[in-house]
Amino acid sequence: MKGRHRSAGSSGGALKLGAAAVAVLIVLAGSWYAFNKYSKPACGGTAAKLSIGAVADIAPALRQQAADWAEQAKQNGNCVDIEVFDEDPADVAAALAGKAEKSLTGVGQANGKTRIPDVWVADSSLWLQRIRAVNPQSLQAGAHSIALSPVVLAMPEPIATASFGWPNKNISYADLVTKVATDQKVKVGIVEPSRDATGLGSLLTLATVAQQAGGGNQTQATQIATAALRALAAGRSSVRSDLVQKFPRGSDPAALGSGLTVAPLSEQAVIQYNGQQPPVRLAALYAEPSAPPMDYPYVVLSADKASMADELLKQLNSQDFRDKLGAIGLRGADGAPGKGFQTPANAPGALAAAAPQLPDAATVEQLLSRWQAITLPARMLAVIDVSGSMLEPVPTAGNATRMQVTLEAARKGMSLFDDSWSLGVWIFSTLLDGNKDYKQLVPIGPLVSQRATALQALATIQPKKNGDTGLYDTILAAYKAVQSGYESGRVNSIIVMTDGENDDPAGGLKLEDLIAQLKAAADPQKPIQIILIGIGDKVGEAAMKQITDSVGGGTFVAPDPAKIGDIFLQAISLRGQIAQPK
């Protein structure tokens, strides 16, 4: 019994010693933790700050890499404070353009909460190109791509397999254009191209392919391109999250038939969508010719932070950052994937790292103008000058008259307007309808019922030989006519095409009288745009600007009348950005 007692006592002592040892270890561990934590080199002075505004697609990887770099800097006795925040590229682009009092087609003004960061990471170099076109001084030369995600055609896997032989075969943009133009069962979607680089890049590619599809026949090419644009417009979404919700939620024929058939998206978007285990997975089809990829340019906006930004950029060229990108479905800047990248079926393991081939800024803006013309619902009165000077030939247009090039621009523009538009047509000179300088050819009405009538009216227009230009009386009458039938939910506007200054031998309104009466008639609750297009080099541009500035709208001048078609499209695009009275 004593032995057992001693044994018990020894055991109790051992337990006490063990407990004490554990306690000592805990204390030592805690002391080591404290020593390790506080013996690290301390940051000296105030932390150097750097703000990075990044598109949400890449922001998580940037935050992680910035935090790692900040910790490394701290180990070396330096303090850096890096803030990475999500910022919509369209808003930053709008803010940068706004510094030069310019705007980007379809973008308008920046969100009131938009910040211009020290470093900007957009999703595509297309944004940089668009900004430099309107405000060349806003961006420093040179931008480094830090990631890559190709633009693919996303399609429900059952449809991709049955209709296009995926994954053994791929689809081309030419195939897609043909399908869209000929098969009404194909439901194609797109994220709003004026505010989304994926949408814009794919729209540029589709438009180019559609234009080539005419086989040299310009009329047929335009018809195909217009059909493709209209189909895209019908399936457009403001943001990507809304678009992907349109894909079918079931694999049965009814669900597949009623859902979205195909939409251009980034490879990353498809990877992330499939990662959510949806009822129907998406196939990523790497179509040719490839659309400009998402190349995530790293742009320094604050010159005094350039040195710090360059140091961080070195970290973004590392394998460590490539692996962080791979975890969120992005490739490295050279097109090679990092660890954790979920490569879609039929995808290339690595992509060419060459800089994306971007169309010139004028091509981009012209296409977006066409897009705006198609997508924005409108109620418009077109007022066309038929004074004698419209008979003058245009050497740069094969000596076609000013009247002929103007009417051709109007016809092409009208072909873009879908049946939801309302349109009316007036002509003006002097004394066209009794004592009136203007005459109504077609009252404002829906194109669904009077498109043929409007086209026929355009075909009958002839200049009035020796007719003068009763511009001011016509503008006031047109303004009041549009105002009398104002329709909310539409852009109500007047578009006047003229090749001369106001010239009314019978008297009529003076400039100051017109402006005063327009201001008196204007109703802020029912805004009406006046869009004035000057044709040739003898228009009164200064007076025209005074008119449009007084009640809202815009003045556009084509010194070379042969360019009236481009100017017309540019003017139509203004409808989405109502210029306020000045």
PDB file of C-alpha atoms in Angstrom, residues 52 58-73 80 82 84 146 298 311-325 328:
ATOM      1  CA  ILE A  52      -4.559  52.148 -56.358  1.00  0.00           C
ATOM      2  CA  ILE A  58      -8.130  42.056 -60.320  1.00  0.00           C
ATOM      3  CA  ALA A  59      -8.412  43.974 -57.045  1.00  0.00           C
ATOM      4  CA  PRO A  60      -8.244  40.910 -54.716  1.00  0.00           C
ATOM      5  CA  ALA A  61      -4.868  39.790 -56.100  1.00  0.00           C
ATOM      6  CA  LEU A  62      -3.544  43.347 -55.967  1.00  0.00           C
ATOM      7  CA  ARG A  63      -4.563  43.713 -52.314  1.00  0.00           C
ATOM      8  CA  GLN A  64      -2.767  40.514 -51.370  1.00  0.00           C
ATOM      9  CA  GLN A  65       0.412  41.426 -53.225  1.00  0.00           C
ATOM     10  CA  ALA A  66       0.397  44.975 -51.875  1.00  0.00           C
ATOM     11  CA  ALA A  67       0.002  43.640 -48.321  1.00  0.00           C
ATOM     12  CA  ASP A  68       2.907  41.223 -48.830  1.00  0.00           C
ATOM     13  CA  TRP A  69       5.094  44.006 -50.152  1.00  0.00           C
ATOM     14  CA  ALA A  70       4.160  46.291 -47.267  1.00  0.00           C
ATOM     15  CA  GLU A  71       5.215  43.561 -44.820  1.00  0.00           C
ATOM     16  CA  GLN A  72       8.535  43.106 -46.625  1.00  0.00           C
ATOM     17  CA  ALA A  73       9.134  46.842 -46.493  1.00  0.00           C
ATOM     18  CA  VAL A  80       4.330  51.864 -46.822  1.00  0.00           C
ATOM     19  CA  ILE A  82      -1.013  50.949 -49.869  1.00  0.00           C
ATOM     20  CA  VAL A  84      -6.333  49.232 -53.107  1.00  0.00           C
ATOM     21  CA  ILE A 146       0.009  43.097 -65.263  1.00  0.00           C
ATOM     22  CA  TYR A 298      -0.930  49.631 -64.801  1.00  0.00           C
ATOM     23  CA  GLU A 311       8.747  49.461 -56.930  1.00  0.00           C
ATOM     24  CA  LEU A 312       5.347  47.851 -56.507  1.00  0.00           C
ATOM     25  CA  LEU A 313       5.224  47.068 -60.223  1.00  0.00           C
ATOM     26  CA  LYS A 314       8.344  44.921 -59.797  1.00  0.00           C
ATOM     27  CA  GLN A 315       6.384  42.800 -57.303  1.00  0.00           C
ATOM     28  CA  LEU A 316       3.596  42.401 -59.860  1.00  0.00           C
ATOM     29  CA  ASN A 317       6.005  40.787 -62.319  1.00  0.00           C
ATOM     30  CA  SER A 318       6.743  37.934 -59.912  1.00  0.00           C
ATOM     31  CA  GLN A 319       5.658  34.301 -59.966  1.00  0.00           C
ATOM     32  CA  ASP A 320       4.032  34.908 -56.604  1.00  0.00           C
ATOM     33  CA  PHE A 321       1.666  37.460 -58.129  1.00  0.00           C
ATOM     34  CA  ARG A 322       0.991  35.202 -61.109  1.00  0.00           C
ATOM     35  CA  ASP A 323      -0.168  32.521 -58.669  1.00  0.00           C
ATOM     36  CA  LYS A 324      -2.440  35.016 -56.930  1.00  0.00           C
ATOM     37  CA  LEU A 325      -3.913  35.856 -60.334  1.00  0.00           C
ATOM     38  CA  ILE A 328      -9.011  34.283 -59.289  1.00  0.00           C
TER      39      ILE A 328
END
